[in-house]
Amino acid sequence: MQLTIAEAAAALRSGETTSVELVRSAFAVADAHDTELGVYLSRFDDTALAAAAQADAELAKGLDRGPLHGIPLGIKDSIATEEGETTAQSVVLDRTWGSTGDAPVVARLRAAGAVVTGKTAMMEFAIGAPDADRPFPITRNPWNTAHYSGGSSSGAGCGVSTGMFLGGLGTDTAGSIRFPAAACGVTGLKPTFGLVPKSGCVPLGYSYDHIGPLARTAQDCATIVNAVSGHDAGDPTSVDSARFTVPDSITGLRIGVDPLLDESPHAHSELGSLFELAVHELQAAGASVVPVELPCYAELKSVTRLGLAAEAYAYHRNDLQDRWSDYGAGTRMAVVRGALISAGDFVQLQRVRRVGQRKLADLFGDVDLVVTPTMTGPAPELRSLRTDGMADAALTACWNAVGNPAMSVPMGFTSDGLPLGMHIAGKPFDDAAVIAAGQAYQRRTDWHRRVPELVRDHFTA
């Protein structure tokens, strides 16, 4: 069984393990399987082991930095770290980008005692399908390596699933944390927009981007978010925030349920029954469940796809003109669409966002949370990916338009052995309620405890 962050933290303090042992174990999995899976773009073996040894020494002296002390974590390669260059998995990005050191979120993780093991693979600039012609790994699904691991935080999702680290940081502009979480059978949280600063992160869509955690459990995600949240002067959209406490119970919580059947005409045949069982577990945990219809779902999904393209084009315009062929085919075609969005279109997108926020606020006057499936089905085969990835299969993008917190938790497997996810969304800055529902569900199920057969021999039962 793979340890969660909470379990590893307890084992560190009881003397059952050390940080050095945790890091060596994680690297052993990578040594054995990363050539096949493609999780890491770069590993920081020497600095990680040195940081782990320091964490052990501090704990031995009674210096306890908190629940992340000594815990190995992977960082998406669009987020700056002091150990090495940030590439955003592209040959286009200036290699001096991020050379000033850690992004604030990484600095905060280190201050909490976490051990950074390396930079993880992603989709180029967090957009576009994987491109085999680029000099970067394509992360494969650990449950079936013929399938994709999800994008764009693909390396983080696969790395957590296989135990190459116990948690990771990803980014989410239309579902890029929640998609790989669902695809790889782990938990992923898109925090409320502004809760976590984006300074030191290569942007995709300035007003849609979020930085957030992937981990085995909702509880672990809460631990990471509490460590990295709060205002940073480099991100004017970030807010001051106090650490939140996640309730132990969801008794009395009102949960609206929308299977999004009208939006999923080609959904996997087993999705509906697994989603129904997952909702039943929330109800059995004490929540009241009512059917709802998400307002402006299609409109907000379109707003995210069009708006992020416009914002991405603003960032990439000059490089696209000068270095078109250096971009992957999927990336350049996804970004250049932003050139077709006029100023009037862009203003209209913002108006639709405001309408959607108001209508969702009305809905959240009647319910505390909304649950849906995360995807219309499991991760696709790599050979079937189109140039725009899985935009049509993701049921996540509407929440980036409005900035509400949203989480994907594992809710079972198809008969072919591929994971599926349940999506939980809440009111702005009520991340604690979203996490509480995830925790309550995971107390009653063990989908998040499952380990891919590929790496099972590395973990004892």
Short mmCIF file of C-alpha atoms in Angstrom, two decimals:
data_model
loop_
_atom_site.label_atom_id
_atom_site.label_comp_id
_atom_site.label_asym_id
_atom_site.label_seq_id
_atom_site.Cartn_x
_atom_site.Cartn_y
_atom_site.Cartn_z
CA MET A 1 0.00 0.00 0.00
CA GLN A 2 1.28 3.45 -0.90
CA LEU A 3 1.44 5.93 1.96
CA THR A 4 -0.60 9.09 1.87
CA ILE A 5 1.07 12.33 2.92
CA ALA A 6 -0.74 12.15 6.27
CA GLU A 7 0.40 8.56 6.84
CA ALA A 8 3.97 9.34 5.84
CA ALA A 9 4.00 12.33 8.20
CA ALA A 10 2.86 10.11 11.07
CA ALA A 11 5.46 7.47 10.19
CA LEU A 12 8.22 10.12 10.18
CA ARG A 13 7.29 11.23 13.65
CA SER A 14 6.94 7.71 15.04
CA GLY A 15 10.35 6.72 13.72
CA GLU A 16 8.94 4.08 11.34
CA THR A 17 10.62 5.77 8.39
CA THR A 18 12.80 8.73 7.48
CA SER A 19 12.57 11.37 4.82
CA VAL A 20 15.65 9.94 3.15
CA GLU A 21 13.94 6.55 2.98
CA LEU A 22 10.79 8.10 1.50
CA VAL A 23 12.80 9.91 -1.17
CA ARG A 24 14.93 6.88 -2.01
CA SER A 25 11.79 4.74 -2.32
CA ALA A 26 10.19 7.28 -4.62
CA PHE A 27 13.30 7.49 -6.79
CA ALA A 28 13.46 3.68 -6.93
CA VAL A 29 10.03 3.62 -8.57
CA ALA A 30 11.17 6.27 -11.04
CA ASP A 31 14.39 4.37 -11.77
CA ALA A 32 12.37 1.27 -12.59
CA HIS A 33 9.48 2.76 -14.55
CA ASP A 34 9.99 6.35 -15.63
CA THR A 35 11.61 5.45 -18.93
CA GLU A 36 8.29 3.85 -19.85
CA LEU A 37 5.95 6.32 -18.14
CA GLY A 38 7.62 9.69 -18.77
CA VAL A 39 6.81 11.44 -15.48
CA TYR A 40 9.95 13.56 -14.96
CA LEU A 41 11.51 16.18 -17.19
CA SER A 42 14.30 16.61 -14.66
CA ARG A 43 15.14 14.97 -11.35
CA PHE A 44 16.88 16.64 -8.44
CA ASP A 45 18.36 13.55 -6.80
CA ASP A 46 21.27 15.21 -5.02
CA THR A 47 19.43 18.25 -3.71
CA ALA A 48 16.37 16.18 -2.81
CA LEU A 49 18.39 13.72 -0.75
CA ALA A 50 20.25 16.57 0.93
CA ALA A 51 16.96 18.27 1.78
CA ALA A 52 15.59 14.96 3.09
CA ALA A 53 18.64 14.49 5.31
CA GLN A 54 18.16 18.02 6.63
CA ALA A 55 14.48 17.31 7.31
CA ASP A 56 15.42 14.20 9.27
CA ALA A 57 18.00 16.12 11.28
CA GLU A 58 15.52 18.86 12.09
CA LEU A 59 12.87 16.39 13.24
CA ALA A 60 15.45 14.63 15.40
CA LYS A 61 16.21 17.96 17.08
CA GLY A 62 12.52 18.66 17.69
CA LEU A 63 12.10 21.20 14.89
CA ASP A 64 8.81 20.27 13.21
CA ARG A 65 7.76 22.42 10.27
CA GLY A 66 4.35 20.77 9.93
CA PRO A 67 2.65 17.98 7.99
CA LEU A 68 4.76 18.42 4.83
CA HIS A 69 8.09 18.18 6.67
CA GLY A 70 10.21 15.59 4.86
CA ILE A 71 7.55 14.77 2.25
CA PRO A 72 8.70 14.27 -1.39
CA LEU A 73 6.77 16.40 -3.90
CA GLY A 74 6.98 16.88 -7.68
CA ILE A 75 6.56 20.28 -9.37
CA LYS A 76 5.03 20.86 -12.81
CA ASP A 77 7.61 22.26 -15.22
CA SER A 78 5.72 25.50 -15.76
CA ILE A 79 6.48 26.48 -12.13
CA ALA A 80 9.94 27.87 -11.35
CA THR A 81 12.35 26.05 -9.03
CA GLU A 82 15.85 27.11 -8.04
CA GLU A 83 17.45 23.77 -8.98
CA GLY A 84 17.06 24.01 -12.72
CA GLU A 85 15.53 25.70 -15.71
CA THR A 86 11.81 25.89 -16.35
CA THR A 87 10.84 24.81 -19.87
CA ALA A 88 7.04 24.49 -19.85
CA GLN A 89 7.94 21.43 -21.95
CA SER A 90 8.82 23.61 -24.93
CA VAL A 91 11.94 24.57 -26.85
CA VAL A 92 10.41 28.03 -27.31
CA LEU A 93 10.55 29.31 -23.73
CA ASP A 94 13.64 31.40 -22.94
CA ARG A 95 15.82 29.22 -20.73
CA THR A 96 16.50 32.17 -18.45
CA TRP A 97 12.79 32.33 -17.59
CA GLY A 98 12.40 31.62 -13.89
CA SER A 99 16.13 31.99 -13.25
CA THR A 100 15.47 34.24 -10.26
CA GLY A 101 14.65 31.16 -8.17
CA ASP A 102 11.66 29.46 -6.64
CA ALA A 103 8.11 30.50 -7.42
CA PRO A 104 6.36 31.62 -4.20
CA VAL A 105 4.41 28.37 -4.01
CA VAL A 106 7.64 26.35 -4.17
CA ALA A 107 9.34 28.58 -1.61
CA ARG A 108 6.38 28.05 0.71
CA LEU A 109 6.56 24.29 0.29
CA ARG A 110 10.25 24.34 1.20
CA ALA A 111 9.54 26.52 4.21
CA ALA A 112 7.03 23.86 5.28
CA GLY A 113 9.81 21.26 5.07
CA ALA A 114 8.78 19.59 1.81
CA VAL A 115 11.40 17.93 -0.41
CA VAL A 116 11.28 18.85 -4.11
CA THR A 117 12.19 15.75 -6.15
CA GLY A 118 12.07 17.24 -9.65
CA LYS A 119 10.11 18.89 -12.46
CA THR A 120 7.26 16.91 -14.00
CA ALA A 121 6.12 16.52 -17.59
CA MET A 122 3.17 18.41 -19.02
CA MET A 123 1.54 19.44 -22.28
CA GLU A 124 3.59 22.12 -24.05
CA PHE A 125 2.70 25.46 -22.44
CA ALA A 126 -0.18 23.53 -20.82
CA ILE A 127 -2.16 23.35 -24.09
CA GLY A 128 -2.34 21.13 -27.16
CA ALA A 129 -2.08 17.37 -27.51
CA PRO A 130 1.21 15.51 -26.93
CA ASP A 131 3.55 15.70 -29.91
CA ALA A 132 5.94 12.81 -30.52
CA ASP A 133 8.09 15.06 -32.72
CA ARG A 134 9.07 17.23 -29.74
CA PRO A 135 12.17 16.32 -27.65
CA PHE A 136 10.14 15.67 -24.49
CA PRO A 137 8.49 12.62 -22.93
CA ILE A 138 4.81 11.87 -23.40
CA THR A 139 3.45 10.72 -20.06
CA ARG A 140 1.59 7.42 -20.28
CA ASN A 141 -1.24 6.19 -18.12
CA PRO A 142 0.06 3.92 -15.34
CA TRP A 143 -3.09 1.79 -15.49
CA ASN A 144 -2.61 1.08 -19.20
CA THR A 145 0.40 2.54 -20.96
CA ALA A 146 -1.39 2.59 -24.32
CA HIS A 147 -3.58 5.34 -22.86
CA TYR A 148 -2.93 8.97 -22.00
CA SER A 149 -2.35 10.16 -18.44
CA GLY A 150 -4.37 13.34 -18.88
CA GLY A 151 -3.27 16.89 -19.46
CA SER A 152 -1.84 19.22 -18.89
CA SER A 153 -0.44 18.22 -15.46
CA SER A 154 0.18 14.72 -16.77
CA GLY A 155 3.46 14.02 -15.02
CA ALA A 156 2.09 15.07 -11.64
CA GLY A 157 -0.95 12.80 -11.96
CA CYS A 158 1.05 9.76 -13.04
CA GLY A 159 3.78 10.43 -10.49
CA VAL A 160 1.35 10.48 -7.57
CA SER A 161 -0.45 7.38 -8.85
CA THR A 162 2.78 5.39 -9.06
CA GLY A 163 4.44 6.70 -5.89
CA MET A 164 7.25 8.61 -7.61
CA PHE A 165 6.33 11.33 -5.11
CA LEU A 166 3.55 11.65 -2.54
CA GLY A 167 2.05 14.86 -3.91
CA GLY A 168 2.58 17.34 -6.67
CA LEU A 169 1.80 20.83 -7.86
CA GLY A 170 -0.02 21.27 -11.15
CA THR A 171 -1.84 24.04 -12.97
CA ASP A 172 -5.44 24.14 -14.13
CA THR A 173 -6.80 26.47 -16.83
CA ALA A 174 -9.67 24.34 -18.13
CA GLY A 175 -9.27 21.15 -16.08
CA SER A 176 -5.54 20.43 -16.21
CA ILE A 177 -5.34 19.28 -12.59
CA ARG A 178 -8.68 17.48 -12.49
CA PHE A 179 -8.31 15.70 -15.84
CA PRO A 180 -5.04 13.88 -14.95
CA ALA A 181 -6.37 13.22 -11.45
CA ALA A 182 -9.37 11.42 -12.94
CA ALA A 183 -7.28 9.69 -15.62
CA CYS A 184 -4.69 8.39 -13.14
CA GLY A 185 -6.97 7.52 -10.21
CA VAL A 186 -5.79 10.21 -7.78
CA THR A 187 -7.24 13.37 -6.23
CA GLY A 188 -6.75 16.84 -7.70
CA LEU A 189 -7.94 20.24 -6.48
CA LYS A 190 -8.38 23.49 -8.38
CA PRO A 191 -8.54 26.00 -5.51
CA THR A 192 -10.63 29.15 -5.63
CA PHE A 193 -9.11 31.65 -8.06
CA GLY A 194 -6.82 33.96 -6.09
CA LEU A 195 -6.33 31.64 -3.13
CA VAL A 196 -2.96 30.44 -4.43
CA PRO A 197 -0.61 32.96 -6.12
CA LYS A 198 0.51 32.27 -9.68
CA SER A 199 3.73 34.30 -9.55
CA GLY A 200 6.64 32.34 -11.01
CA CYS A 201 4.39 30.23 -13.21
CA VAL A 202 4.40 30.38 -17.01
CA PRO A 203 0.92 31.68 -17.88
CA LEU A 204 -1.58 30.12 -20.24
CA GLY A 205 -4.75 32.13 -19.61
CA TYR A 206 -4.07 34.88 -17.09
CA SER A 207 -7.60 35.03 -15.68
CA TYR A 208 -8.30 31.29 -15.92
CA ASP A 209 -5.06 29.81 -14.52
CA HIS A 210 -4.92 28.16 -11.10
CA ILE A 211 -2.08 26.41 -9.26
CA GLY A 212 -3.17 23.49 -7.12
CA PRO A 213 -2.27 20.07 -5.73
CA LEU A 214 -2.54 16.48 -6.85
CA ALA A 215 -2.24 13.83 -4.16
CA ARG A 216 -3.70 10.53 -3.14
CA THR A 217 -6.41 11.98 -0.87
CA ALA A 218 -8.53 15.07 -0.38
CA GLN A 219 -6.92 15.49 3.03
CA ASP A 220 -3.46 15.61 1.44
CA CYS A 221 -4.65 18.21 -1.07
CA ALA A 222 -5.87 20.38 1.80
CA THR A 223 -2.47 20.12 3.47
CA ILE A 224 -0.68 21.32 0.34
CA VAL A 225 -3.12 24.17 -0.36
CA ASN A 226 -2.86 25.44 3.19
CA ALA A 227 0.92 25.54 2.80
CA VAL A 228 0.98 27.51 -0.47
CA SER A 229 -2.03 29.84 -0.24
CA GLY A 230 -1.96 33.56 0.56
CA HIS A 231 -1.19 36.85 -1.14
CA ASP A 232 1.99 37.44 -3.10
CA ALA A 233 2.89 40.85 -4.50
CA GLY A 234 3.83 39.30 -7.83
CA ASP A 235 0.23 38.21 -8.42
CA PRO A 236 -2.25 41.08 -7.98
CA THR A 237 -5.17 38.63 -8.23
CA SER A 238 -4.00 36.71 -5.15
CA VAL A 239 -5.69 37.36 -1.82
CA ASP A 240 -4.80 37.27 1.84
CA SER A 241 -6.15 34.07 3.30
CA ALA A 242 -6.05 32.26 6.61
CA ARG A 243 -5.55 28.52 6.78
CA PHE A 244 -8.88 26.77 6.61
CA THR A 245 -10.03 23.84 8.72
CA VAL A 246 -11.83 21.03 6.94
CA PRO A 247 -14.98 19.85 8.76
CA ASP A 248 -14.95 16.23 9.92
CA SER A 249 -18.52 15.60 8.76
CA ILE A 250 -20.78 16.49 5.84
CA THR A 251 -23.97 15.72 7.74
CA GLY A 252 -26.58 18.22 6.66
CA LEU A 253 -24.58 19.44 3.68
CA ARG A 254 -26.79 20.09 0.66
CA ILE A 255 -25.38 18.62 -2.54
CA GLY A 256 -26.78 19.32 -5.98
CA VAL A 257 -26.29 16.51 -8.52
CA ASP A 258 -26.07 17.04 -12.27
CA PRO A 259 -24.93 14.00 -14.32
CA LEU A 260 -24.55 16.36 -17.31
CA LEU A 261 -26.18 13.74 -19.53
CA ASP A 262 -27.14 16.30 -22.17
CA GLU A 263 -23.50 17.36 -22.35
CA SER A 264 -22.24 13.79 -22.55
CA PRO A 265 -24.03 12.09 -25.47
CA HIS A 266 -21.06 9.80 -26.05
CA ALA A 267 -20.31 9.05 -22.41
CA HIS A 268 -18.77 5.72 -21.45
CA SER A 269 -21.42 3.09 -20.81
CA GLU A 270 -20.28 2.51 -17.21
CA LEU A 271 -20.03 6.18 -16.23
CA GLY A 272 -23.65 6.63 -15.15
CA SER A 273 -23.80 3.65 -12.80
CA LEU A 274 -20.48 4.46 -11.13
CA PHE A 275 -21.48 8.09 -10.70
CA GLU A 276 -24.80 7.04 -9.15
CA LEU A 277 -22.98 4.81 -6.66
CA ALA A 278 -20.59 7.63 -5.78
CA VAL A 279 -23.44 10.03 -5.09
CA HIS A 280 -25.09 7.39 -2.92
CA GLU A 281 -21.95 7.25 -0.76
CA LEU A 282 -22.13 11.02 -0.21
CA GLN A 283 -25.74 10.62 0.83
CA ALA A 284 -24.83 7.75 3.15
CA ALA A 285 -22.19 9.99 4.71
CA GLY A 286 -24.92 12.40 5.82
CA ALA A 287 -25.39 14.83 2.95
CA SER A 288 -28.77 15.60 1.45
CA VAL A 289 -28.83 15.15 -2.32
CA VAL A 290 -31.04 16.98 -4.80
CA PRO A 291 -31.04 17.07 -8.61
CA VAL A 292 -29.94 20.37 -10.15
CA GLU A 293 -29.14 21.71 -13.58
CA LEU A 294 -25.92 23.67 -13.87
CA PRO A 295 -26.76 27.10 -15.28
CA CYS A 296 -24.92 28.33 -18.37
CA TYR A 297 -22.83 25.16 -18.52
CA ALA A 298 -22.28 25.17 -22.28
CA GLU A 299 -21.79 28.93 -22.38
CA LEU A 300 -19.20 28.92 -19.60
CA LYS A 301 -17.35 26.02 -21.17
CA SER A 302 -17.13 27.99 -24.41
CA VAL A 303 -16.07 31.11 -22.52
CA THR A 304 -13.14 29.24 -20.99
CA ARG A 305 -12.00 27.68 -24.25
CA LEU A 306 -12.25 30.94 -26.21
CA GLY A 307 -11.05 33.23 -23.43
CA LEU A 308 -7.95 31.25 -22.59
CA ALA A 309 -7.09 31.06 -26.30
CA ALA A 310 -7.26 34.86 -26.53
CA GLU A 311 -5.14 35.31 -23.41
CA ALA A 312 -2.66 32.64 -24.52
CA TYR A 313 -2.31 34.31 -27.93
CA ALA A 314 -1.54 37.61 -26.22
CA TYR A 315 1.38 35.91 -24.46
CA HIS A 316 2.64 33.90 -27.45
CA ARG A 317 1.94 36.24 -30.39
CA ASN A 318 5.52 37.35 -31.05
CA ASP A 319 7.00 33.88 -30.64
CA LEU A 320 4.33 32.39 -32.91
CA GLN A 321 5.32 34.88 -35.61
CA ASP A 322 9.05 34.26 -35.24
CA ARG A 323 9.20 30.58 -34.22
CA TRP A 324 6.06 28.93 -35.58
CA SER A 325 7.72 25.60 -36.38
CA ASP A 326 9.35 25.39 -32.93
CA TYR A 327 5.95 24.93 -31.33
CA GLY A 328 4.31 21.52 -31.33
CA ALA A 329 1.53 21.17 -33.90
CA GLY A 330 -1.22 20.89 -31.31
CA THR A 331 0.06 23.80 -29.26
CA ARG A 332 0.39 26.29 -32.07
CA MET A 333 -3.02 25.44 -33.53
CA ALA A 334 -4.69 25.72 -30.12
CA VAL A 335 -3.08 29.07 -29.34
CA VAL A 336 -3.36 30.73 -32.74
CA ARG A 337 -7.14 30.47 -32.58
CA GLY A 338 -6.94 33.34 -30.15
CA ALA A 339 -6.00 35.61 -33.05
CA LEU A 340 -9.55 35.21 -34.40
CA ILE A 341 -11.18 36.62 -31.25
CA SER A 342 -11.92 40.33 -31.64
CA ALA A 343 -11.90 42.92 -28.87
CA GLY A 344 -15.69 42.90 -29.00
CA ASP A 345 -15.75 39.11 -28.66
CA PHE A 346 -13.40 39.30 -25.70
CA VAL A 347 -15.58 41.85 -23.91
CA GLN A 348 -18.64 39.71 -24.55
CA LEU A 349 -16.86 36.73 -23.01
CA GLN A 350 -16.34 38.71 -19.81
CA ARG A 351 -20.02 39.65 -19.73
CA VAL A 352 -21.01 35.99 -20.03
CA ARG A 353 -18.61 35.14 -17.19
CA ARG A 354 -20.36 37.64 -14.92
CA VAL A 355 -23.80 36.28 -15.85
CA GLY A 356 -22.58 32.76 -15.10
CA GLN A 357 -21.18 33.82 -11.74
CA ARG A 358 -24.48 35.40 -10.74
CA LYS A 359 -26.52 32.39 -11.81
CA LEU A 360 -24.19 30.02 -9.99
CA ALA A 361 -24.39 32.22 -6.89
CA ASP A 362 -28.17 31.80 -7.05
CA LEU A 363 -27.76 28.02 -7.32
CA PHE A 364 -25.38 27.99 -4.37
CA GLY A 365 -28.04 29.76 -2.36
CA ASP A 366 -29.95 26.47 -2.47
CA VAL A 367 -27.07 23.95 -2.28
CA ASP A 368 -23.61 23.89 -0.74
CA LEU A 369 -21.89 21.79 -3.41
CA VAL A 370 -22.46 20.53 -6.93
CA VAL A 371 -21.25 17.12 -8.08
CA THR A 372 -20.87 15.86 -11.64
CA PRO A 373 -18.62 13.35 -13.40
CA THR A 374 -15.13 14.76 -14.10
CA MET A 375 -14.88 13.32 -17.60
CA THR A 376 -17.25 11.63 -20.03
CA GLY A 377 -15.12 8.50 -19.76
CA PRO A 378 -11.64 7.20 -18.96
CA ALA A 379 -8.42 8.41 -20.52
CA PRO A 380 -8.25 7.79 -24.27
CA GLU A 381 -5.67 5.81 -26.14
CA LEU A 382 -2.69 7.94 -27.09
CA ARG A 383 -3.11 7.09 -30.76
CA SER A 384 -6.64 8.53 -30.76
CA LEU A 385 -5.78 11.99 -29.41
CA ARG A 386 -6.64 14.92 -31.65
CA THR A 387 -4.57 18.08 -31.82
CA ASP A 388 -6.70 19.74 -29.12
CA GLY A 389 -6.38 16.89 -26.66
CA MET A 390 -9.56 15.95 -24.79
CA ALA A 391 -11.41 19.26 -24.64
CA ASP A 392 -14.75 17.69 -25.57
CA ALA A 393 -14.48 14.89 -23.00
CA ALA A 394 -13.65 17.14 -20.04
CA LEU A 395 -16.59 18.35 -17.93
CA THR A 396 -14.41 20.77 -15.98
CA ALA A 397 -13.86 23.95 -17.99
CA CYS A 398 -16.97 25.86 -16.90
CA TRP A 399 -15.53 26.24 -13.39
CA ASN A 400 -12.42 28.04 -14.64
CA ALA A 401 -14.60 30.78 -16.12
CA VAL A 402 -16.04 31.57 -12.69
CA GLY A 403 -13.12 30.65 -10.40
CA ASN A 404 -15.00 28.40 -7.96
CA PRO A 405 -13.09 25.65 -6.13
CA ALA A 406 -13.40 22.21 -7.71
CA MET A 407 -11.95 18.78 -7.01
CA SER A 408 -11.81 15.41 -8.75
CA VAL A 409 -11.75 12.24 -6.66
CA PRO A 410 -11.50 8.64 -7.93
CA MET A 411 -14.92 6.98 -8.11
CA GLY A 412 -14.15 3.58 -9.60
CA PHE A 413 -12.83 1.78 -12.63
CA THR A 414 -14.22 0.65 -15.94
CA SER A 415 -14.33 -3.05 -16.71
CA ASP A 416 -11.11 -2.44 -18.67
CA GLY A 417 -9.38 -1.25 -15.48
CA LEU A 418 -9.20 2.48 -16.20
CA PRO A 419 -10.08 5.05 -13.51
CA LEU A 420 -13.04 7.44 -13.56
CA GLY A 421 -13.51 10.57 -11.45
CA MET A 422 -16.28 12.38 -9.56
CA HIS A 423 -16.15 16.17 -9.64
CA ILE A 424 -17.08 18.26 -6.58
CA ALA A 425 -17.46 22.05 -6.86
CA GLY A 426 -18.35 24.66 -4.25
CA LYS A 427 -18.81 28.32 -3.50
CA PRO A 428 -15.90 30.73 -3.93
CA PHE A 429 -13.48 30.45 -0.99
CA ASP A 430 -15.42 27.52 0.45
CA ASP A 431 -12.66 25.11 -0.52
CA ALA A 432 -13.04 23.47 2.89
CA ALA A 433 -16.54 22.20 2.03
CA VAL A 434 -15.32 20.75 -1.28
CA ILE A 435 -12.48 18.98 0.51
CA ALA A 436 -14.79 17.80 3.31
CA ALA A 437 -17.02 16.07 0.78
CA GLY A 438 -13.99 14.44 -0.83
CA GLN A 439 -12.74 13.26 2.57
CA ALA A 440 -16.14 11.89 3.56
CA TYR A 441 -16.37 9.97 0.30
CA GLN A 442 -12.85 8.59 0.67
CA ARG A 443 -13.56 7.39 4.20
CA ARG A 444 -16.31 5.20 2.73
CA THR A 445 -14.46 3.99 -0.39
CA ASP A 446 -10.99 2.80 -1.29
CA TRP A 447 -10.66 3.77 -4.95
CA HIS A 448 -7.98 6.29 -4.01
CA ARG A 449 -5.96 3.50 -2.35
CA ARG A 450 -5.64 1.42 -5.51
CA VAL A 451 -2.15 1.06 -6.98
CA PRO A 452 -1.44 0.36 -10.67
CA GLU A 453 -0.27 -3.21 -11.25
CA LEU A 454 2.80 -1.85 -13.02
CA VAL A 455 4.28 -0.60 -9.72
CA ARG A 456 2.53 -2.83 -7.21
CA ASP A 457 5.65 -4.82 -6.37
CA HIS A 458 7.25 -1.65 -4.93
CA PHE A 459 4.66 -1.47 -2.14
CA THR A 460 3.72 -3.90 0.59
CA ALA A 461 0.13 -4.83 1.26
#
